[in-house]
Amino acid sequence: MPPNTAPLADAALVALREHFGHRAFRGHQAAIIDTVVQGSDCLVLMPTGGGKSVCYQIPALLREGTGVVISPLIALMQDQVSALEAVGLRAAFMNSSQSGREAFDVERRLRKGELDLVYVAPERLLTDRCLSLLDECRIALFAIDEAHCVSQWGHDFRPEYAQLSLLRSRYPGVPRIALTATADEQTREEILDKLAMPDARRFVSSFDRPNIHYTITEKSDARAQLLRFIQDDHEGEAGIVYCLSRNKVEETAAFLCSKGLDALPYHAGMSHEDRARHQARFLREDGIIIVATIAFGMGIDKPDVRFVAHLDAPKSIEGYYQETGRAGRDGEPAVAWMVYGLQDVVQQKRMIDQSEADDTHKRILSAKLDALLGLCETASCRRARLLSYFGEALPAGRDGAPWQCGHCDNCESPPATFDATESVRKLLSACYRTGQRFGAMHLIDVLRGQSNDKVRRFGHEQTSVFGIGSDLDDRAWRNLIRQCIAADLIAVDHAQFGALRLTEAARPVLKGERQLAFRASAVLGEKRPRGRKATRTAGRPSPHSAADEVLAPQAQLRLQALRDWRAAQARERNLPAYLIFHDATLRAIAQGQPDSLAALAEIPGIGARKLKEYGDQILSLTRP
Ligand code: ADP
Ligand code: ZN
């Protein structure tokens, strides 16, 4: 170990306390900062909300020169810079939204060494003008944020990122730190390769987000379910509602507004101005719900999103993880909630079949969708399923049973399962006997012995399977068909207008060689305890989620007063409220009721700068 490690580590801790108001480093932060400060490259994989920013902000402070942060998220740069200035750092940004004069001013400060950090869009960085400017400056480090944008296979691909390898030859000796919240192994290798960082140290954190509660519910009346979910537990909170189509986005937003909620639509079919306006309102105001397609998302680093709801199933577990990951970045309790049904499965399969992709690509897409359906249909812990999908080793459960998180719908109230073997055999036979040419609705009619024109036209009243399934109702059959598709016992043939056909896996079931346990159909939200307000017994100690404690009435009043004060400050300064103080900080003040500046300084999230700026005002608000 180099002899100067200890003093550096001390200096890093002092910076963390002074500027950011946090008591201690978490996870790999200290080791990452140490590596960069020593001048070595690293690759940092950390989930959203894990605390990536201090990993380059503190080294930029400790090393001589300016830290250059390369980020594709131009819309956020102003807020990022404001946040740093608010804690006493000297920061600026360079992107196309600036006037020539503003840009000139930043260049001047940079040349004079007056900046700790500068945020630059990749396309700007790669201009001759910017590179020659940097040639003249002392550079502390390069931080390459959202580093998965180098990946050609990912949906966030940015061609300019592929050219960032030039940093290695042009600025030898300047450490580079690449950061991303995208997990998979292939992307990691691609990042190291494309950025020419063969010797980078890798820091891979757990992808668990312990403060997020997961619920996946069978869809009955999606809008009514959503409304109940919000009204029961999330009234007045900021949230994101994802829908598959633009139409549904518009309809859902209008529906929520008609029920008195503050909801705004967001999709790629809207004008640029409308989108920007809605995004800005969501980021700045308290308690706005944004209803969006997946066009909304990357770089939404609003820390206090309390819920992410899916009205349609996403295409993959990666997508689900990324979208739900936008909830609870501040470590406070948050909820990922989804409804899904047979129609979602059929629709997603059709989209894959009808896409332009070649066969290999279609197979990959299908496999990813199947993994997601597995997550939806599982009767065991959702978090365990998610984490093992990302290749994470799970701790052993009690008595050798699989590990359970204790903080998802399935852990809290294990779903009933039933022996579905007989019913599934009836379904498979009906499918087979009618020639594997019909869709779900027709098969259900035949099974239930419901005669209609179509049934008569094809002579299905005369088949041996007519009416053999009259013991189950329509919904039970749809539920069963959905689980059969998820279990890959039947396939949807879109070339044949959604006809269901048997797969190889159906054979042992038909022959009586395989038993099937399925989830009993239950429209969740009716029978289950409510998500977030249900008692919380996380199976894993959660490293960074504040306790979900109920405040005493007096503390509740203080909290409200603090929130109102924060809202006024935010308006006055034209800043998002969370840049003044996070919810967790306000809650800790309301609860602890510090009576002096020294006591206030002990509250997490209050560094020296904010103490000086706001300390007296806060004390006067909370004084008994
Ligand atoms: P990421 O970029 O990984 O999504 P951020 O850097 O935005 O995460 O940090 C997420 C939240 O965690 C922020 O509110 C930040 O202030 C907080 N945070 C970061 N490091 C620490 C720490 N060591 N202790 C407590 N809170 C921290
Ligand atoms: Zn669980």
mmCIF file with all atom_site columns, N, CA and C and ligand atoms in Angstrom, residues 381-383 404-408 411, ligand 2:
data_model
loop_
_atom_site.group_PDB
_atom_site.id
_atom_site.type_symbol
_atom_site.label_atom_id
_atom_site.label_alt_id
_atom_site.label_comp_id
_atom_site.label_asym_id
_atom_site.label_entity_id
_atom_site.label_seq_id
_atom_site.pdbx_PDB_ins_code
_atom_site.Cartn_x
_atom_site.Cartn_y
_atom_site.Cartn_z
_atom_site.occupancy
_atom_site.B_iso_or_equiv
_atom_site.pdbx_formal_charge
_atom_site.auth_seq_id
_atom_site.auth_comp_id
_atom_site.auth_asym_id
_atom_site.auth_atom_id
_atom_site.pdbx_PDB_model_num
ATOM   1  N  N  . CYS A 1 381 ? -39.649 -15.019 -4.064 1.00 0.00 ? 381 CYS A N  1
ATOM   2  C  CA . CYS A 1 381 ? -39.173 -13.638 -3.876 1.00 0.00 ? 381 CYS A CA 1
ATOM   3  C  C  . CYS A 1 381 ? -38.793 -12.940 -5.194 1.00 0.00 ? 381 CYS A C  1
ATOM   4  N  N  . ARG A 1 382 ? -39.376 -11.776 -5.434 1.00 0.00 ? 382 ARG A N  1
ATOM   5  C  CA . ARG A 1 382 ? -39.086 -11.012 -6.663 1.00 0.00 ? 382 ARG A CA 1
ATOM   6  C  C  . ARG A 1 382 ? -37.634 -10.527 -6.676 1.00 0.00 ? 382 ARG A C  1
ATOM   7  N  N  . ARG A 1 383 ? -37.171 -10.036 -5.520 1.00 0.00 ? 383 ARG A N  1
ATOM   8  C  CA . ARG A 1 383 ? -35.827 -9.473  -5.470 1.00 0.00 ? 383 ARG A CA 1
ATOM   9  C  C  . ARG A 1 383 ? -34.787 -10.562 -5.733 1.00 0.00 ? 383 ARG A C  1
ATOM   10 N  N  . GLN A 1 404 ? -34.926 -15.046 0.919  1.00 0.00 ? 404 GLN A N  1
ATOM   11 C  CA . GLN A 1 404 ? -36.098 -14.209 0.679  1.00 0.00 ? 404 GLN A CA 1
ATOM   12 C  C  . GLN A 1 404 ? -35.850 -12.819 1.232  1.00 0.00 ? 404 GLN A C  1
ATOM   13 N  N  . CYS A 1 405 ? -36.305 -11.789 0.497  1.00 0.00 ? 405 CYS A N  1
ATOM   14 C  CA . CYS A 1 405 ? -35.973 -10.433 0.921  1.00 0.00 ? 405 CYS A CA 1
ATOM   15 C  C  . CYS A 1 405 ? -36.898 -9.913  2.013  1.00 0.00 ? 405 CYS A C  1
ATOM   16 N  N  . GLY A 1 406 ? -38.108 -10.445 2.094  1.00 0.00 ? 406 GLY A N  1
ATOM   17 C  CA . GLY A 1 406 ? -39.051 -9.954  3.101  1.00 0.00 ? 406 GLY A CA 1
ATOM   18 C  C  . GLY A 1 406 ? -39.659 -8.608  2.747  1.00 0.00 ? 406 GLY A C  1
ATOM   19 N  N  . HIS A 1 407 ? -39.320 -8.079  1.572  1.00 0.00 ? 407 HIS A N  1
ATOM   20 C  CA . HIS A 1 407 ? -39.786 -6.736  1.221  1.00 0.00 ? 407 HIS A CA 1
ATOM   21 C  C  . HIS A 1 407 ? -40.314 -6.689  -0.208 1.00 0.00 ? 407 HIS A C  1
ATOM   22 N  N  . CYS A 1 408 ? -41.071 -7.730  -0.574 1.00 0.00 ? 408 CYS A N  1
ATOM   23 C  CA . CYS A 1 408 ? -41.766 -7.714  -1.862 1.00 0.00 ? 408 CYS A CA 1
ATOM   24 C  C  . CYS A 1 408 ? -43.119 -8.385  -1.641 1.00 0.00 ? 408 CYS A C  1
ATOM   25 N  N  . CYS A 1 411 ? -42.927 -12.182 -0.790 1.00 0.00 ? 411 CYS A N  1
ATOM   26 C  CA . CYS A 1 411 ? -42.390 -12.503 0.529  1.00 0.00 ? 411 CYS A CA 1
ATOM   27 C  C  . CYS A 1 411 ? -43.409 -12.173 1.608  1.00 0.00 ? 411 CYS A C  1
HETATM 28 ZN ZN . ZN  B 2 .   ? -38.896 -10.831 -1.594 1.00 0.00 ? 2   ZN  B ZN 1
#
